[in-house]
mmCIF file of C-alpha atoms in Angstrom:
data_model
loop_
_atom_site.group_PDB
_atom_site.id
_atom_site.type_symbol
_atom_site.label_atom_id
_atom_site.label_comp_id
_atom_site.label_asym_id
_atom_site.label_seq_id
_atom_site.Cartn_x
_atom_site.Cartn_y
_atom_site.Cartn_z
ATOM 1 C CA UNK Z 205 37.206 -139.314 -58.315
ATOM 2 C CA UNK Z 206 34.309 -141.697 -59.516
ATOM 3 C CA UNK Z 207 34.169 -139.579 -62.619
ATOM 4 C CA UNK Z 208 38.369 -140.212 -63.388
ATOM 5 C CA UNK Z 209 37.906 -143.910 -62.643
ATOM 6 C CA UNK Z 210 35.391 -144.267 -65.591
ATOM 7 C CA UNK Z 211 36.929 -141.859 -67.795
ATOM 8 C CA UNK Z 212 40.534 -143.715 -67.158
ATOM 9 C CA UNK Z 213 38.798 -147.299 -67.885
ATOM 10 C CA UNK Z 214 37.322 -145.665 -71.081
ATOM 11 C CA UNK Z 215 40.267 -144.349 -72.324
ATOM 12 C CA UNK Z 216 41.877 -147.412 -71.893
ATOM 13 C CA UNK Z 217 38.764 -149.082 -74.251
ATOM 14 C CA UNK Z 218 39.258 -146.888 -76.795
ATOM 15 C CA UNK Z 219 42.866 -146.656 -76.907
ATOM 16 C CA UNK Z 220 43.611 -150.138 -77.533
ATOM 17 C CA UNK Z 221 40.216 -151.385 -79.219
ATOM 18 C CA UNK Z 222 39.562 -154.689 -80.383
ATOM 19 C CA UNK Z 223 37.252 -155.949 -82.431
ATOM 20 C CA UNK Z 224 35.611 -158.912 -80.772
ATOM 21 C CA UNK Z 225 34.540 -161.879 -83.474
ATOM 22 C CA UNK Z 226 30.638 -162.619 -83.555
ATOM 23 C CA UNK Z 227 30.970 -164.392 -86.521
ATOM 24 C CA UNK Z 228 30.580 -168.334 -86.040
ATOM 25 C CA UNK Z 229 32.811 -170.698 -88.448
ATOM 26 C CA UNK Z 230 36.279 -170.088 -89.477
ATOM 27 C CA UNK Z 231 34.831 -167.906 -92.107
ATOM 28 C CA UNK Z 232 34.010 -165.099 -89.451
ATOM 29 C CA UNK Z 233 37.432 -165.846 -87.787
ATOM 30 C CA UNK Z 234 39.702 -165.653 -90.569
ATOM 31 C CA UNK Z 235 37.775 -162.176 -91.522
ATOM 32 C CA UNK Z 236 37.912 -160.853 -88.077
ATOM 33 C CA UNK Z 237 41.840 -161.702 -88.186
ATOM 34 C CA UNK Z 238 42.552 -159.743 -91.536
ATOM 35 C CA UNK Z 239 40.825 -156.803 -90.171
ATOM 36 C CA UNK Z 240 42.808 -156.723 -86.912
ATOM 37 C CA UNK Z 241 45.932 -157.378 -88.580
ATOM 38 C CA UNK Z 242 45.301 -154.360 -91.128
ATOM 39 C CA UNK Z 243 44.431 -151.922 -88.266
ATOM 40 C CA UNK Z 244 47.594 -153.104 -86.454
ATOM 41 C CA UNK Z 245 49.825 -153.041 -89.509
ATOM 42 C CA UNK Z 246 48.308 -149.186 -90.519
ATOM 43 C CA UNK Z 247 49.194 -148.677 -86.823
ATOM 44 C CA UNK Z 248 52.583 -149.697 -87.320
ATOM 45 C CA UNK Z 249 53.410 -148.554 -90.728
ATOM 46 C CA UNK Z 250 51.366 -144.797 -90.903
ATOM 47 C CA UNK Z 251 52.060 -143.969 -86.965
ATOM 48 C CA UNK Z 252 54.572 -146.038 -85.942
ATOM 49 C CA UNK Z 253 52.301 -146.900 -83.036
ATOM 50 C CA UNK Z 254 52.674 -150.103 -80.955
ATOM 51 C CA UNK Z 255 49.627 -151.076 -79.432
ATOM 52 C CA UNK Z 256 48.444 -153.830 -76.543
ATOM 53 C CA UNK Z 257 48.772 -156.465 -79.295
ATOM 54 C CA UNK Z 258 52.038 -156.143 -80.013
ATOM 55 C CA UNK Z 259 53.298 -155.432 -76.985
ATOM 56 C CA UNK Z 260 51.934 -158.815 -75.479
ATOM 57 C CA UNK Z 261 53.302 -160.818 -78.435
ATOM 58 C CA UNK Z 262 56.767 -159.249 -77.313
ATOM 59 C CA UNK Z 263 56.397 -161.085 -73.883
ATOM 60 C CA UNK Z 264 56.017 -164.008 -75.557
ATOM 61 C CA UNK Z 265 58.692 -163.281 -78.345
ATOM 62 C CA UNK Z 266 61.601 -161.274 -76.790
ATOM 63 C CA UNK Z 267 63.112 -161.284 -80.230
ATOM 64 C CA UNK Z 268 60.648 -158.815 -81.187
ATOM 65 C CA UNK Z 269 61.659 -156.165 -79.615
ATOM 66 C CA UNK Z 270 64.701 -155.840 -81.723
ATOM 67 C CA UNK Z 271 62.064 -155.452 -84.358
ATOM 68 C CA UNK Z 272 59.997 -153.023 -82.599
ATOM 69 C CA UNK Z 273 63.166 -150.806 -81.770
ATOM 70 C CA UNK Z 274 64.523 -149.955 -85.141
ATOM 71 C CA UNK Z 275 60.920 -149.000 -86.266
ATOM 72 C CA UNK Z 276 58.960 -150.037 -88.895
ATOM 73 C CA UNK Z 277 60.425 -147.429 -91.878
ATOM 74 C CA UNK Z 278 61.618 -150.644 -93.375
ATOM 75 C CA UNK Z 279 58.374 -152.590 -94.745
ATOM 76 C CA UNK Z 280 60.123 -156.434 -94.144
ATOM 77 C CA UNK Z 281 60.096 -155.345 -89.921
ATOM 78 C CA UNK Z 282 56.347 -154.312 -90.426
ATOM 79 C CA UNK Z 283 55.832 -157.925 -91.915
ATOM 80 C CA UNK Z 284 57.895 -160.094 -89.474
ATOM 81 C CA UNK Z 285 55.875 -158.155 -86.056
ATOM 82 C CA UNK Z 286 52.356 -159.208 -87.955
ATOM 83 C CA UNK Z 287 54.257 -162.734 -88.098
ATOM 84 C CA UNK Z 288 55.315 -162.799 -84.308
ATOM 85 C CA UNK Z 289 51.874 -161.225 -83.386
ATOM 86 C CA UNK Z 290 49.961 -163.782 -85.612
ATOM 87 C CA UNK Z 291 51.674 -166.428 -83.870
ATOM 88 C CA UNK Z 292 51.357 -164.870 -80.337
ATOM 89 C CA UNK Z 293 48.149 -164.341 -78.072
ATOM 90 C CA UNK Z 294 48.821 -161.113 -78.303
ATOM 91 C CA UNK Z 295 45.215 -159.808 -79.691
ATOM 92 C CA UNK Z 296 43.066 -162.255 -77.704
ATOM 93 C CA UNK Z 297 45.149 -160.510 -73.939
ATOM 94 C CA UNK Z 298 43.962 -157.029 -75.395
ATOM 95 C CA UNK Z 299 40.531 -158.539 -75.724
ATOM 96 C CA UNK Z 300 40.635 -159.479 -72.287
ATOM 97 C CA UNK Z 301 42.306 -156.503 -70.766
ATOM 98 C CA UNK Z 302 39.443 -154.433 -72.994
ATOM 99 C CA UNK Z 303 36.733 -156.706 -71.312
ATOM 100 C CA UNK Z 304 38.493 -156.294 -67.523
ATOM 101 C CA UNK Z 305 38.588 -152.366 -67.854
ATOM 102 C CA UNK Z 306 34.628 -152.736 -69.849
ATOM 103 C CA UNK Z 307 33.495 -154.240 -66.469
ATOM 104 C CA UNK Z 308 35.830 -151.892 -64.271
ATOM 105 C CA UNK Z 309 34.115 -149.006 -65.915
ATOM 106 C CA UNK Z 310 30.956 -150.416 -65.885
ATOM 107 C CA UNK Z 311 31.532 -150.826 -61.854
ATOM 108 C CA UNK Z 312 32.007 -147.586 -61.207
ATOM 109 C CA UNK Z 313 28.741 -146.417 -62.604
ATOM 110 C CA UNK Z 314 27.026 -148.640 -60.679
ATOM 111 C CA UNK Z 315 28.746 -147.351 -57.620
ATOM 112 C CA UNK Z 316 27.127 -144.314 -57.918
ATOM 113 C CA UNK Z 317 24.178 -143.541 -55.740
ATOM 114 C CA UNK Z 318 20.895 -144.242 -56.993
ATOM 115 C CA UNK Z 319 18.885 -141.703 -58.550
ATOM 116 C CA UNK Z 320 15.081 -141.076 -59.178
ATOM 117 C CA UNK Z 321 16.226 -138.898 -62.330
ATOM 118 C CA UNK Z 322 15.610 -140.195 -65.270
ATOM 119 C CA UNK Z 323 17.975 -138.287 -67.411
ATOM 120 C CA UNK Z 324 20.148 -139.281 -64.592
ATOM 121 C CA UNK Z 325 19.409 -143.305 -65.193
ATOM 122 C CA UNK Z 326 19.026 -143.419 -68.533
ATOM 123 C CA UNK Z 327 22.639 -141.641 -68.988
ATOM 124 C CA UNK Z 328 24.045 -144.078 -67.193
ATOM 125 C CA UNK Z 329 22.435 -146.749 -68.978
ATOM 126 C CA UNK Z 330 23.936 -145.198 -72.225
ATOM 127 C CA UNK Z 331 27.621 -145.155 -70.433
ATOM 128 C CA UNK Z 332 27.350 -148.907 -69.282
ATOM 129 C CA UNK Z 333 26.047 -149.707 -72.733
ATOM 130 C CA UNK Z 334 29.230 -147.406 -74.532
ATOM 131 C CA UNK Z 335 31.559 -149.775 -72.193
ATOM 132 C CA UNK Z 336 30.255 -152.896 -74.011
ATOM 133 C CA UNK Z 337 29.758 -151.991 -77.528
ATOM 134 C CA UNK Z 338 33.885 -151.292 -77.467
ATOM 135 C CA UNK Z 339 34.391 -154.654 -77.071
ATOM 136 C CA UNK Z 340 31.425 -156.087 -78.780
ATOM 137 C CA UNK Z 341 31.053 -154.171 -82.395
ATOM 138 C CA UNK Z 342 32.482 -155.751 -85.325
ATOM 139 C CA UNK Z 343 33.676 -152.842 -86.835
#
């Protein structure tokens, strides 16, 4: 049971990943949103794959789900979704939903009893630390 709670937090990391801005300045910022918007737009356009970002900015845009439901085959829809989503909160909720399920997951490591094994500690060590660097890398 312990095990499925971290592997369903994981999965939930790695499924909609972010990539969290630890760049100072606008500089870093406008960087860090050109590379989100280019995974999210290959999402869109390659897989036809709506992700946490978009599906937040459609809470806040209802409109967009018109968009969203024809598809993306036409390249103009792919365009006006990255509009709607640049305007929406969208990426920064996924951020904190990753960080939420990161300390979820992180949790239920921690809830397991202690252990005078040190393969046993230092593995999960390594899971706490996989948790984090989701939401921490820059690329």
């Amino acid at each position: 049971m312990l095990e499925d709670m971290f592997s369903a937090r994981s999965a939930v990391l790695f499924e909609d990943e972010v990539t969290v801005d630890r760049h100072h300045g606008e500089e870093g910022g406008v960087k860090l949103a050109c590379e989100n918007m280019m995974r999210i737009k290959s999402d869109l356009e390659f897989r036809g794959i709506v992700t946490a970002p978009l599906l937040y900015a459609m809470e806040e845009f209802p409109q967009l789900r018109a968009v969203v439901d024809r598809g993306f085959d036409n390249p103009a829809d792919v365009d006006l979704a990255l509009d709607y989503l640049g305007k929406s909160r969208g990426i920064q909720r996924t951020r904190e939903l990753a960080a939420k399920h990161a300390t979820l997951a992180s949790a239920a490591i921690d809830s397991l009893p202690e252990s005078d094994n040190e393969d046993v500690r230092r593995s999960r060590r390594a899971l706490v630390d996989l948790t984090h660097r989701v939401i921490t890398r820059t690329k």
